[in-house]
Coordinates of C-alpha atoms and ligand atoms in Angstrom, one line a residue:
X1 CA 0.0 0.0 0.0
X2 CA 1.4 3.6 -0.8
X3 CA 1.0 6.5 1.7
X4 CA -1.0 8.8 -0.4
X5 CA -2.1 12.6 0.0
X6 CA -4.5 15.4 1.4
X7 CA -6.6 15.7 -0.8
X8 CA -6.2 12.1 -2.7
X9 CA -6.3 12.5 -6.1
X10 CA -9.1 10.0 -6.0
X11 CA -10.6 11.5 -3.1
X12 CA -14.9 11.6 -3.6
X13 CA -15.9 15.3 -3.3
X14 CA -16.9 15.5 0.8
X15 CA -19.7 15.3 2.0
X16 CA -21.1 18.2 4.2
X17 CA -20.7 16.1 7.4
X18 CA -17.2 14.6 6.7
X19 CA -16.1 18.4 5.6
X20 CA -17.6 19.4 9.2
X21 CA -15.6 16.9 11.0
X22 CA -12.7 17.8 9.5
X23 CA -11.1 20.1 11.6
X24 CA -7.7 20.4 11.2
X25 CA -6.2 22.5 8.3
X26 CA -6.3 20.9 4.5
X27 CA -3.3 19.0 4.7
X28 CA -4.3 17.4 8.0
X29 CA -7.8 16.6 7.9
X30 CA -7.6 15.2 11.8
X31 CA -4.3 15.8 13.5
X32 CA -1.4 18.2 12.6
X33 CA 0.5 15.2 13.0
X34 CA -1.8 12.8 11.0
X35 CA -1.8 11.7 7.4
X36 CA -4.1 9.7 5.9
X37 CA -2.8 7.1 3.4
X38 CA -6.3 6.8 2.0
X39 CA -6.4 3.1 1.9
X40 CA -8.4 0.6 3.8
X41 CA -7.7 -3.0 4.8
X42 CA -10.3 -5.6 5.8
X43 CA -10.2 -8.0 8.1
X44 CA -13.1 -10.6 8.9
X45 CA -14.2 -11.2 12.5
X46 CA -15.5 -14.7 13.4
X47 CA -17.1 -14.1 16.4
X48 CA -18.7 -17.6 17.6
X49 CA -21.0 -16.0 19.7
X50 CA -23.7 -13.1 19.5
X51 CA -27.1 -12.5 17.6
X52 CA -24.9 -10.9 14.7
X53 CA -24.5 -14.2 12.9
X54 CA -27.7 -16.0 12.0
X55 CA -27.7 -19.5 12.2
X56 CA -31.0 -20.7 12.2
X57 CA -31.1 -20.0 7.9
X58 CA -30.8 -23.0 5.9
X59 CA -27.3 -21.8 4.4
X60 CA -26.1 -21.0 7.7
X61 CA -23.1 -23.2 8.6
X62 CA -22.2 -24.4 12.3
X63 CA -19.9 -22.6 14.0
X64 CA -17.8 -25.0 14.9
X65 CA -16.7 -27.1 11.8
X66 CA -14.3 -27.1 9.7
X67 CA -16.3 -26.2 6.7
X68 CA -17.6 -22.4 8.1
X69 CA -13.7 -21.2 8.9
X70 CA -12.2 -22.8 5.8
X71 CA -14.6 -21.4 3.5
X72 CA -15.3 -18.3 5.1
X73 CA -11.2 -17.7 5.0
X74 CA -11.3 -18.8 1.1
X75 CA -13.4 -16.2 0.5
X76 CA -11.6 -13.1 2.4
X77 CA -8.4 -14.4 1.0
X78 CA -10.1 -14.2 -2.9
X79 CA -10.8 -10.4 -1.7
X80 CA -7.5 -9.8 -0.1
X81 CA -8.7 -9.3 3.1
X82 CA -5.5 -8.3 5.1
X83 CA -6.9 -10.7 8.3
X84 CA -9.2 -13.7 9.8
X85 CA -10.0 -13.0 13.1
X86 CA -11.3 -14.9 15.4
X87 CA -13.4 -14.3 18.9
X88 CA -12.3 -15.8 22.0
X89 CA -14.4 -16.1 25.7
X90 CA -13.3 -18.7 28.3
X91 CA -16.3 -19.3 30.2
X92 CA -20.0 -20.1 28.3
X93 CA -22.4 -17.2 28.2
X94 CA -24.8 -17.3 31.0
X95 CA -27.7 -15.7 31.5
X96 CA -29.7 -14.9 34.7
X97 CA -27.4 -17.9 36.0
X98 CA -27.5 -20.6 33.0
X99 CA -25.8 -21.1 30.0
X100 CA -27.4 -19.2 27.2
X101 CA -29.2 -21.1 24.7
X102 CA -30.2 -18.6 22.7
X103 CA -26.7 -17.9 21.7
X104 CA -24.5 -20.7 19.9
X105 CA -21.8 -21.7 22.4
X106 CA -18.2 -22.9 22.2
X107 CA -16.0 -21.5 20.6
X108 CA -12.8 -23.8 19.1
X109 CA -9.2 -22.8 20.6
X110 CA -7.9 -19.8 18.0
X111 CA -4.7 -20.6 18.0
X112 CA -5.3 -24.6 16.8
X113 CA -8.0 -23.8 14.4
X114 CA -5.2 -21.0 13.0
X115 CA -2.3 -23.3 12.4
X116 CA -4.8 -25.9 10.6
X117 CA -6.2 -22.5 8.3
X118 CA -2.5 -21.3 8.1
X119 CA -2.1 -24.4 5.7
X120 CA -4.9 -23.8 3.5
X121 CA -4.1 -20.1 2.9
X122 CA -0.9 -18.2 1.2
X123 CA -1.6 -14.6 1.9
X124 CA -4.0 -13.6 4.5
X125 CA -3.4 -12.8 8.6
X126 CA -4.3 -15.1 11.4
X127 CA -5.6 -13.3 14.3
X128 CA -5.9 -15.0 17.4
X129 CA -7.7 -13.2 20.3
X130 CA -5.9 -14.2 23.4
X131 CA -6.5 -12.7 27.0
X132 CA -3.6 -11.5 29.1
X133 CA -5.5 -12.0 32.3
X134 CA -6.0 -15.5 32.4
X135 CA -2.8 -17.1 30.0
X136 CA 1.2 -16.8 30.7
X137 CA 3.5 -14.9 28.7
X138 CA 6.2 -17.0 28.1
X139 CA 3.7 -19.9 27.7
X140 CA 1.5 -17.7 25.1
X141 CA 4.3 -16.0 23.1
X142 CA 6.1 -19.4 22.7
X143 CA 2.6 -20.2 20.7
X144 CA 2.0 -17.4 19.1
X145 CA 5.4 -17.2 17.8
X146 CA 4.7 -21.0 16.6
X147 CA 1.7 -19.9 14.8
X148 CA 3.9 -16.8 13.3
X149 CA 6.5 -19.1 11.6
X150 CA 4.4 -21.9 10.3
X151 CA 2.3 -18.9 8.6
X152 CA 5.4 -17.4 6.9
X153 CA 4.5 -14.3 9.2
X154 CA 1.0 -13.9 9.0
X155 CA 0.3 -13.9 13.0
X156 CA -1.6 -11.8 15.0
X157 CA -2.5 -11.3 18.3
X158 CA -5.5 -9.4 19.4
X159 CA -5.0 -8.9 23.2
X160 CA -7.9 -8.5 25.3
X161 CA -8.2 -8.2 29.1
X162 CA -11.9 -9.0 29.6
X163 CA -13.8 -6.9 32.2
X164 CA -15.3 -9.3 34.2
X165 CA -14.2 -11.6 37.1
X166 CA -16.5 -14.3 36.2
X167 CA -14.3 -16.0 33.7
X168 CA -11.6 -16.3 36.2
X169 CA -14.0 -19.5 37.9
X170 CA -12.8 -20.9 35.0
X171 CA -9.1 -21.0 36.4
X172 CA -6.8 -22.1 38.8
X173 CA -6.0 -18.3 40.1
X174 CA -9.8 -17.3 40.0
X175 CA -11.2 -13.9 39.3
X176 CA -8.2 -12.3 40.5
X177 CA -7.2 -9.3 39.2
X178 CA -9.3 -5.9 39.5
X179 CA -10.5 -4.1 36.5
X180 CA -8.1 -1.3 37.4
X181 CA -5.4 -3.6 37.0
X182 CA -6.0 -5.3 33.7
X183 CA -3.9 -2.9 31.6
X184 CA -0.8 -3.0 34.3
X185 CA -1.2 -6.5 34.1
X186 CA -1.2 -6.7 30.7
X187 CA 1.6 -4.5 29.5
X188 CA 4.0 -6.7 31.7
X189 CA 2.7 -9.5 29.8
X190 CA 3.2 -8.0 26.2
X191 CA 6.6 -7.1 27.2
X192 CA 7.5 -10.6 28.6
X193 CA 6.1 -11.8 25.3
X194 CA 8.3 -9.0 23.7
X195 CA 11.4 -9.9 25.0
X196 CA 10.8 -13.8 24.2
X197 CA 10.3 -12.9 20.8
X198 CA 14.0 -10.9 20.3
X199 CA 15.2 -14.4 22.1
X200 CA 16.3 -12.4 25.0
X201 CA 17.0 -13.9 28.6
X202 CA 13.8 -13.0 30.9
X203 CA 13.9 -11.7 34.3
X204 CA 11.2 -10.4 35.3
X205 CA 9.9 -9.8 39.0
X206 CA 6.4 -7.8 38.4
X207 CA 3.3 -7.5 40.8
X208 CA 1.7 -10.2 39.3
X209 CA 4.3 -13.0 38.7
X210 CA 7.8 -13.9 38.1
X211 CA 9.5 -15.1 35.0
X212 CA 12.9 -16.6 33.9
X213 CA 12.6 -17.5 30.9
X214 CA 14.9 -17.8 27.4
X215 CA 13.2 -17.1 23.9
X216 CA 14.0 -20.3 22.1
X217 CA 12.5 -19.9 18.9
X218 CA 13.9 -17.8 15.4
X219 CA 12.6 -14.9 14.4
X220 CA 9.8 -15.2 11.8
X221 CA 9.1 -13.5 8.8
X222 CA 7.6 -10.4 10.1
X223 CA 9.9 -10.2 13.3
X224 CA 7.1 -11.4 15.6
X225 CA 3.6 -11.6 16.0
X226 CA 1.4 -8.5 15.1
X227 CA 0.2 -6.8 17.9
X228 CA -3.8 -5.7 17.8
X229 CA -5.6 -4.5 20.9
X230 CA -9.5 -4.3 21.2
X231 CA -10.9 -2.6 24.6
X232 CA -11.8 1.5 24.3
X233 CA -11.5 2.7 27.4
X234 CA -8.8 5.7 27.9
X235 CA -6.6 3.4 29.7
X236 CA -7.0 0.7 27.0
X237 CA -6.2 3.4 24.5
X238 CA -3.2 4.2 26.6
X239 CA -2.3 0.7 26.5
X240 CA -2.7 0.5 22.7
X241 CA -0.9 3.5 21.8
X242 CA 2.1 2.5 23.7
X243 CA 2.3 -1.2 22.9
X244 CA 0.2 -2.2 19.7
X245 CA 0.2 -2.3 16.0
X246 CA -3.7 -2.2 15.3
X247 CA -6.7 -1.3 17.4
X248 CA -9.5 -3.2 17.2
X249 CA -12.1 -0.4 18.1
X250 CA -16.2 -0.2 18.3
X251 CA -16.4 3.0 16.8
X252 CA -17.8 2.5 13.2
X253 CA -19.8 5.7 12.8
X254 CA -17.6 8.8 11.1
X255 CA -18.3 11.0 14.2
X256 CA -17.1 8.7 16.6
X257 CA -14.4 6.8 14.4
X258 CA -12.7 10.5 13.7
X259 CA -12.9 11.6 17.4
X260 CA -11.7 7.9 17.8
X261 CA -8.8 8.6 15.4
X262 CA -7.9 12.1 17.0
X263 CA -7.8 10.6 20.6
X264 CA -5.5 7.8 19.7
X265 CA -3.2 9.9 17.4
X266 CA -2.8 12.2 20.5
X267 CA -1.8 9.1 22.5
X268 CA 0.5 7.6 20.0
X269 CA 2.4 10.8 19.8
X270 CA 2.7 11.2 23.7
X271 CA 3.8 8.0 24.0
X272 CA 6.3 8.8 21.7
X273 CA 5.2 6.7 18.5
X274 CA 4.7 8.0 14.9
X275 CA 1.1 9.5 14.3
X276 CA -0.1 6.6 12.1
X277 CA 1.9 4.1 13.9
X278 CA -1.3 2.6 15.1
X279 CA -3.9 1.1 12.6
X280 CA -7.9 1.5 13.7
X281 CA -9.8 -1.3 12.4
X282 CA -13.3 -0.9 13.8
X283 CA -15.9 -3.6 13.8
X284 CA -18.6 -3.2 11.5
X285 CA -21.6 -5.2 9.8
X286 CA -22.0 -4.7 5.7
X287 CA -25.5 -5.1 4.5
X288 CA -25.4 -4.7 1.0
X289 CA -27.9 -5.0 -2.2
X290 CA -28.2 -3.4 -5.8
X291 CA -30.4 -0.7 -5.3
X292 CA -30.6 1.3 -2.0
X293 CA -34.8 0.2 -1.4
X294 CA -33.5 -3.4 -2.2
X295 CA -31.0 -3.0 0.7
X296 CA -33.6 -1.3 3.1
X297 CA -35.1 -4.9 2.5
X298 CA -32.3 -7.0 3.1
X299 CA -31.2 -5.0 6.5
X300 CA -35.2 -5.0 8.0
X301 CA -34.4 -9.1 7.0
X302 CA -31.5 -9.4 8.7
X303 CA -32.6 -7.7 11.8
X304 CA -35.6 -9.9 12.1
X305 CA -33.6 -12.6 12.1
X306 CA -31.3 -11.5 14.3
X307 CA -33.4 -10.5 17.0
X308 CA -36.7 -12.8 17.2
X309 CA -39.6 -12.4 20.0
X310 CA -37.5 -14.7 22.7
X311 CA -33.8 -12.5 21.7
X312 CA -35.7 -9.6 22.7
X313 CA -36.9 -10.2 26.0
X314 CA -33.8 -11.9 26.8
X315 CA -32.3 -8.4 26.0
X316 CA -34.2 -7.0 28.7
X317 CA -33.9 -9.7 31.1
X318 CA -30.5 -8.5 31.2
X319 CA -31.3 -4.7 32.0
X320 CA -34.2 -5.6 34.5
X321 CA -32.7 -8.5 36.4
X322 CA -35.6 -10.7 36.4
X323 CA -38.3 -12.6 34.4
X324 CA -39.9 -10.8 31.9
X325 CA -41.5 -13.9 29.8
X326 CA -45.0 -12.9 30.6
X327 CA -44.5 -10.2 28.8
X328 CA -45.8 -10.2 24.7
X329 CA -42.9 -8.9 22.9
X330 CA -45.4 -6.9 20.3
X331 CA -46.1 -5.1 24.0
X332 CA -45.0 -1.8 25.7
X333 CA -42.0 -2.2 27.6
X334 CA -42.4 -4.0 30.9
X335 CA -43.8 -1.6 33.5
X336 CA -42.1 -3.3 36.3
X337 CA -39.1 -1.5 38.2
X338 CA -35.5 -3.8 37.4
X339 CA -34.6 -6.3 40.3
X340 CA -31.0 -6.5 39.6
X341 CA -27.9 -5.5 42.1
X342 CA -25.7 -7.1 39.4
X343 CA -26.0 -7.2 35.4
X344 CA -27.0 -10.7 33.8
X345 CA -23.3 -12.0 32.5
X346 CA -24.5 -12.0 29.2
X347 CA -23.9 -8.3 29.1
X348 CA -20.3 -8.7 30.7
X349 CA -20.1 -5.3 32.8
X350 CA -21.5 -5.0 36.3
X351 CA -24.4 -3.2 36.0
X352 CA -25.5 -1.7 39.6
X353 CA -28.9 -1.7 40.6
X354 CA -29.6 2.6 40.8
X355 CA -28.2 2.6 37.1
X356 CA -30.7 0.2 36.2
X357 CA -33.3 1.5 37.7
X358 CA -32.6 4.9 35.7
X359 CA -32.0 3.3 32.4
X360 CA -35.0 1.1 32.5
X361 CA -37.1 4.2 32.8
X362 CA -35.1 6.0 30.4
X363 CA -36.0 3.3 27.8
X364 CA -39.8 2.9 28.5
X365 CA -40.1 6.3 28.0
X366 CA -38.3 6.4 24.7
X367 CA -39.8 3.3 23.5
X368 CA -43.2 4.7 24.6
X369 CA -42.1 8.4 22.7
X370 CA -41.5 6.4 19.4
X371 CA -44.5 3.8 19.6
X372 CA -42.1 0.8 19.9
X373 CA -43.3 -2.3 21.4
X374 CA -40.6 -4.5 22.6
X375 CA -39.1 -6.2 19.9
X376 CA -38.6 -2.9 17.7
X377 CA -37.2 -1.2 20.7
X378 CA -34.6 -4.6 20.9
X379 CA -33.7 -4.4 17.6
X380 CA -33.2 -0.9 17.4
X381 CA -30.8 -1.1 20.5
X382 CA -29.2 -4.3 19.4
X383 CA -27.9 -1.9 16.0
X384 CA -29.1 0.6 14.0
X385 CA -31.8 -0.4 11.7
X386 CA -29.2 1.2 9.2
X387 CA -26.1 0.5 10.2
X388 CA -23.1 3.1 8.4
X389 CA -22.7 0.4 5.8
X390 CA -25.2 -0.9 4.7
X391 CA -27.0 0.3 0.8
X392 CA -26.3 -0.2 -2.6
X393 CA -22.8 -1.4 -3.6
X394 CA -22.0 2.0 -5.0
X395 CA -23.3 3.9 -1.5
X396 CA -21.6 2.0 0.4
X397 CA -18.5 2.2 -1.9
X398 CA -18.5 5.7 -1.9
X399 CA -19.3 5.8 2.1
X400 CA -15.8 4.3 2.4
X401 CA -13.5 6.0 0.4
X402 CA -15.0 9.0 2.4
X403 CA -13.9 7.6 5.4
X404 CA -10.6 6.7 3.8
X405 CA -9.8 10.1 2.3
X406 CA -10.7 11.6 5.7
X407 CA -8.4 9.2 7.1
X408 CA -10.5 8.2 10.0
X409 CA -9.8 4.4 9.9
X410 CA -7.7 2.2 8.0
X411 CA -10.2 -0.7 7.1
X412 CA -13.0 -2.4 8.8
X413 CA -13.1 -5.5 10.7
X414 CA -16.3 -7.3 9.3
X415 CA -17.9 -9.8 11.1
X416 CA -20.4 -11.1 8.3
X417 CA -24.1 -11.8 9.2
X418 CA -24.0 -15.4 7.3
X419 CA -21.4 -17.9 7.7
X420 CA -19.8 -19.2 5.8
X421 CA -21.4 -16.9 2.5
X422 CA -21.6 -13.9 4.2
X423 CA -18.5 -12.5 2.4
X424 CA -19.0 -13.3 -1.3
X425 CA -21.1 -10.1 -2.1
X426 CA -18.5 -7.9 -0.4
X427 CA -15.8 -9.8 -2.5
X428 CA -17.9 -9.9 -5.4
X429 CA -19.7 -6.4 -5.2
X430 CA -17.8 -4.2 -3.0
X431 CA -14.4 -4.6 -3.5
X432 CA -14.1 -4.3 -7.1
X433 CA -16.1 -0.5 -6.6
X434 CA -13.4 -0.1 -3.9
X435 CA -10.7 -1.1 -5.9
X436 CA -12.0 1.3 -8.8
X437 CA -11.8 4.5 -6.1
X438 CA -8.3 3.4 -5.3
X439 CA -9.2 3.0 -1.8
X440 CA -8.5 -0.8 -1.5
X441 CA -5.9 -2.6 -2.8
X442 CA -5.3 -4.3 -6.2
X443 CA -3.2 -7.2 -4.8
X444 CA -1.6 -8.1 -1.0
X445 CA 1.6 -6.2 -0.9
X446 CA 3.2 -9.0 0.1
X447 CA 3.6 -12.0 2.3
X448 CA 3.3 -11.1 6.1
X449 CA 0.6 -9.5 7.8
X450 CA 2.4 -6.7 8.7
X451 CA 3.3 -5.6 5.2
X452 CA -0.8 -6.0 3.8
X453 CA -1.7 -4.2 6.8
X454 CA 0.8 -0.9 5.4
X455 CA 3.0 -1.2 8.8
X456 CA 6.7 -1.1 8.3
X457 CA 9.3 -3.3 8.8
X458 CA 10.4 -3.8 12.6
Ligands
LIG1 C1 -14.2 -4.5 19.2 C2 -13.9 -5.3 20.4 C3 -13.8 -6.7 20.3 C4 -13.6 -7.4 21.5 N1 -13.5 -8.8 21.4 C5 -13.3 -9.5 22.5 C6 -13.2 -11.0 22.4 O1 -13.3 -11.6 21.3 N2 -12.9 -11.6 23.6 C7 -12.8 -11.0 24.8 O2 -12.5 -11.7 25.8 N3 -12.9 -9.7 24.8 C8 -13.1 -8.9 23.8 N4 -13.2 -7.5 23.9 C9 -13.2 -6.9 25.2 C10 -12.0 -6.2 25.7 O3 -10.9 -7.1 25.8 C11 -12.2 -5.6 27.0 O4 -12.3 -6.5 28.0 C12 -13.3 -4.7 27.1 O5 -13.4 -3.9 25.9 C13 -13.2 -3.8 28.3 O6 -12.0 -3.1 28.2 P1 -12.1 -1.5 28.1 O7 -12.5 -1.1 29.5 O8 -10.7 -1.0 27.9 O9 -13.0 -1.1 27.0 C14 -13.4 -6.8 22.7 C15 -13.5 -5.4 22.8 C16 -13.8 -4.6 21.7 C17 -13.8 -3.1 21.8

């Protein structure tokens, strides 16, 4: 990929709200220090869990074999898709105390299910989301670094640090570590992995454990695994501008992917780091048709699907704490106060009872405002009914290269509604209209991750 210029030569005209968000001078749309290269990447999120993926559809595929990821990965590597990612939790998804079976469940160990794609692929990234609470350093790196050199340099490790204590039942140490310690935590991890990487001697004595350790493997193609981060909080950005490659962010909307972009720009070069040293690849959903009624269509589809009558109240259960199956999902929203002192685990966060009690309200009264029953209000609140890109091919084309001119991400993380053909219209449709606004590119640049991702050599 080539760094390009302010304004690209293949830049759309603006829109009015992209010109209004960019506030810095005409050279740097964002950040004094900021250039945009006007080129995306994509990277495809397997998430295992979630009501984003339907599969109830006859064409869905099962989320565990074989089939799904190696088709799925086919696919993104025929569109040069820079990455596969894939999702990771250690504990099932409960809700109000028992596994949730609305949800699938089990997910397959990344890093195994990577080494068997790595074999079936030439080009694309293998992203492994791995959590620095509950795994070892010098255990994990070793791994990782395995996974790096039978790829030929196509590893990646998204680290996450998971905010709740209730996976740590899972393992020997327990819930252990407080939320305000996750990013401490996990920077003396990445560095332990660092430093087993450049084959150094360990010696580390830090709060949370002690290492001796030797790296005992060669550098691989790319130098060592590349480093994503996903987790937005300021001290997660902290954490990312310092140590990472790529962030991993939720921010898909231009408003909030630009402010997004701005905050971790101003991170990167406190901590020292080039502006653009750090990719942003949020997560999105594409939705695409030929005409932009047609797609309208497709999304009200999808949404259905995603969120039936029994998704719905689940969704609430969650807010209110308690039972709500007596309630008719093509009803108000339940007029009962919330019971909870504690979120349902499905939503991850704690959730304390006076918050509850204010956001329940909140939502009656906006669902009551808009004259939503309860599975509108669910769907709306589960994602937009039009997400940012979702339309016609060429809307959605030209919604991107906006983005990319404006330089407010550098690709998308997709995590397709369908599995395993979720991907062949964006490969099919998209990318080609992308490739034509010399926003996305032609070919992979080269061989590692690092290099289709546009980050230099270490
Ligand atoms: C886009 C995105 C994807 C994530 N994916 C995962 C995941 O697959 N597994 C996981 O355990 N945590 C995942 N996380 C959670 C983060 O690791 C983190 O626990 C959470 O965002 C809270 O951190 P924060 O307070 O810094 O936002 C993800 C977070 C984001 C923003």
């Amino acid at each position: 990929m080539t760094a390009g210029h302010w304004p690209l030569p293949t830049a759309p005209e603006l829109s009015e709200e992209a010109r209004a968000l960019a506030t810095g001078t005409a050279e740097h749309p964002i950040h004094p220090e900021h250039t945009p290269t006007g080129q995306l990447a994509f990277g495809v999120f397997f998430q295992g869990v979630n009501s984003s993926t339907i599969w109830r559809l006859p064409e869905s595929g099962d989320q565990v074999a074989w089939e799904s990821f190696e088709s799925l990965i086919r696919t993104a590597e025929r569109g040069k898709f820079a990455a596969f990612f894939l999702g990771e939790g250690l504990r099932l998804r409960e809700h109000r105390g028992v596994p949730f079976e609305l949800d699938v469940a089990g997910r397959p160990d990344a890093q195994t299910l990577l080494s068997a794609l790595a074999a079936v692929t030439s080009k694309i990234g293998l992203v492994a989301t791995q959590n620095t609470t509950f795994n070892d350093p010098v255990d994990l790196a070793r791994r990782l670094q395995t996974l790096d050199l039978l790829s030929g340099g196509r590893a990646g490790w998204n680290i996450v640090t998971t905010d709740n204590a209730w996976t740590g039942e899972n393992f020997r140490r327990g819930g252990y570590l407080d939320h305000a310690d996750r990013y401490t935590h996990a920077e003396a991890f990445v560095q332990v992995a660092e430093q087993f990487w450049r084959g150094e001697k360990i010696s580390h004595d830090g709060a949370h454990y002690t290492v001796r350790a030797e790296g005992t493997l060669p550098r691989s193609a790319q130098g060592r695994p590349t480093l994503f981060q996903a987790g937005a909080s300021p001290a997660g950005q902290d954490f990312a501008a310092r140590t990472s490659d790529v962030i991993f962010s939720p921010h898909a909307s231009l408003s909030a992917a630009v402010d997004f972009r701005r905050s971790i720009v101003e991170r990167t070069v406190a901590a020292g780091r080039d502006a653009g040293a750090v990719k942003i690849l949020p997560g999105a959903e594409i939705v695409l048709a030929e005409t932009e009624q047609e797609a309208d269509e497709k999304v009200r589809w999808v949404r259905d699907l995603q969120i039936g009558p029994e998704q719905a109240i689940a969704l609430l259960e969650q807010y209110w704490g308690r039972d709500l199956s007596e309630f008719d999902p093509e009803g108000p929203l339940p007029d009962v106060p919330p019971e909870v002192e504690e979120s349902g685990v499905t939503r991850g966060a704690g959730f304390q009872y006076a918050k509850a009690e204010e956001l329940t309200r909140t939502w009656r009264e906006e669902a009551k405002e808009k004259g939503q029953n309860i599975l509108e209000f669910a769907r709306v609140k589960s994602g937009a009914r039009r997400g940012e890109f979702t339309g016609s091919y060429d809307a959605v084309a030209d919604r991107l290269a906006e983005y990319a001119a404006l330089g407010a991400i550098d690709g998308l993380n997709i995590t397709p509604w369908l599995i395993p053909s979720g991907l062949d219209d964006i490969v099919d449709h998209l990318i080609p209209r992308l490739q034509e606004r010399g926003v996305y590119p032609e070919d992979y640049a080269g061989d590692t991750l690092r290099e289709n991702l546009g980050l230099p050599p270490l």
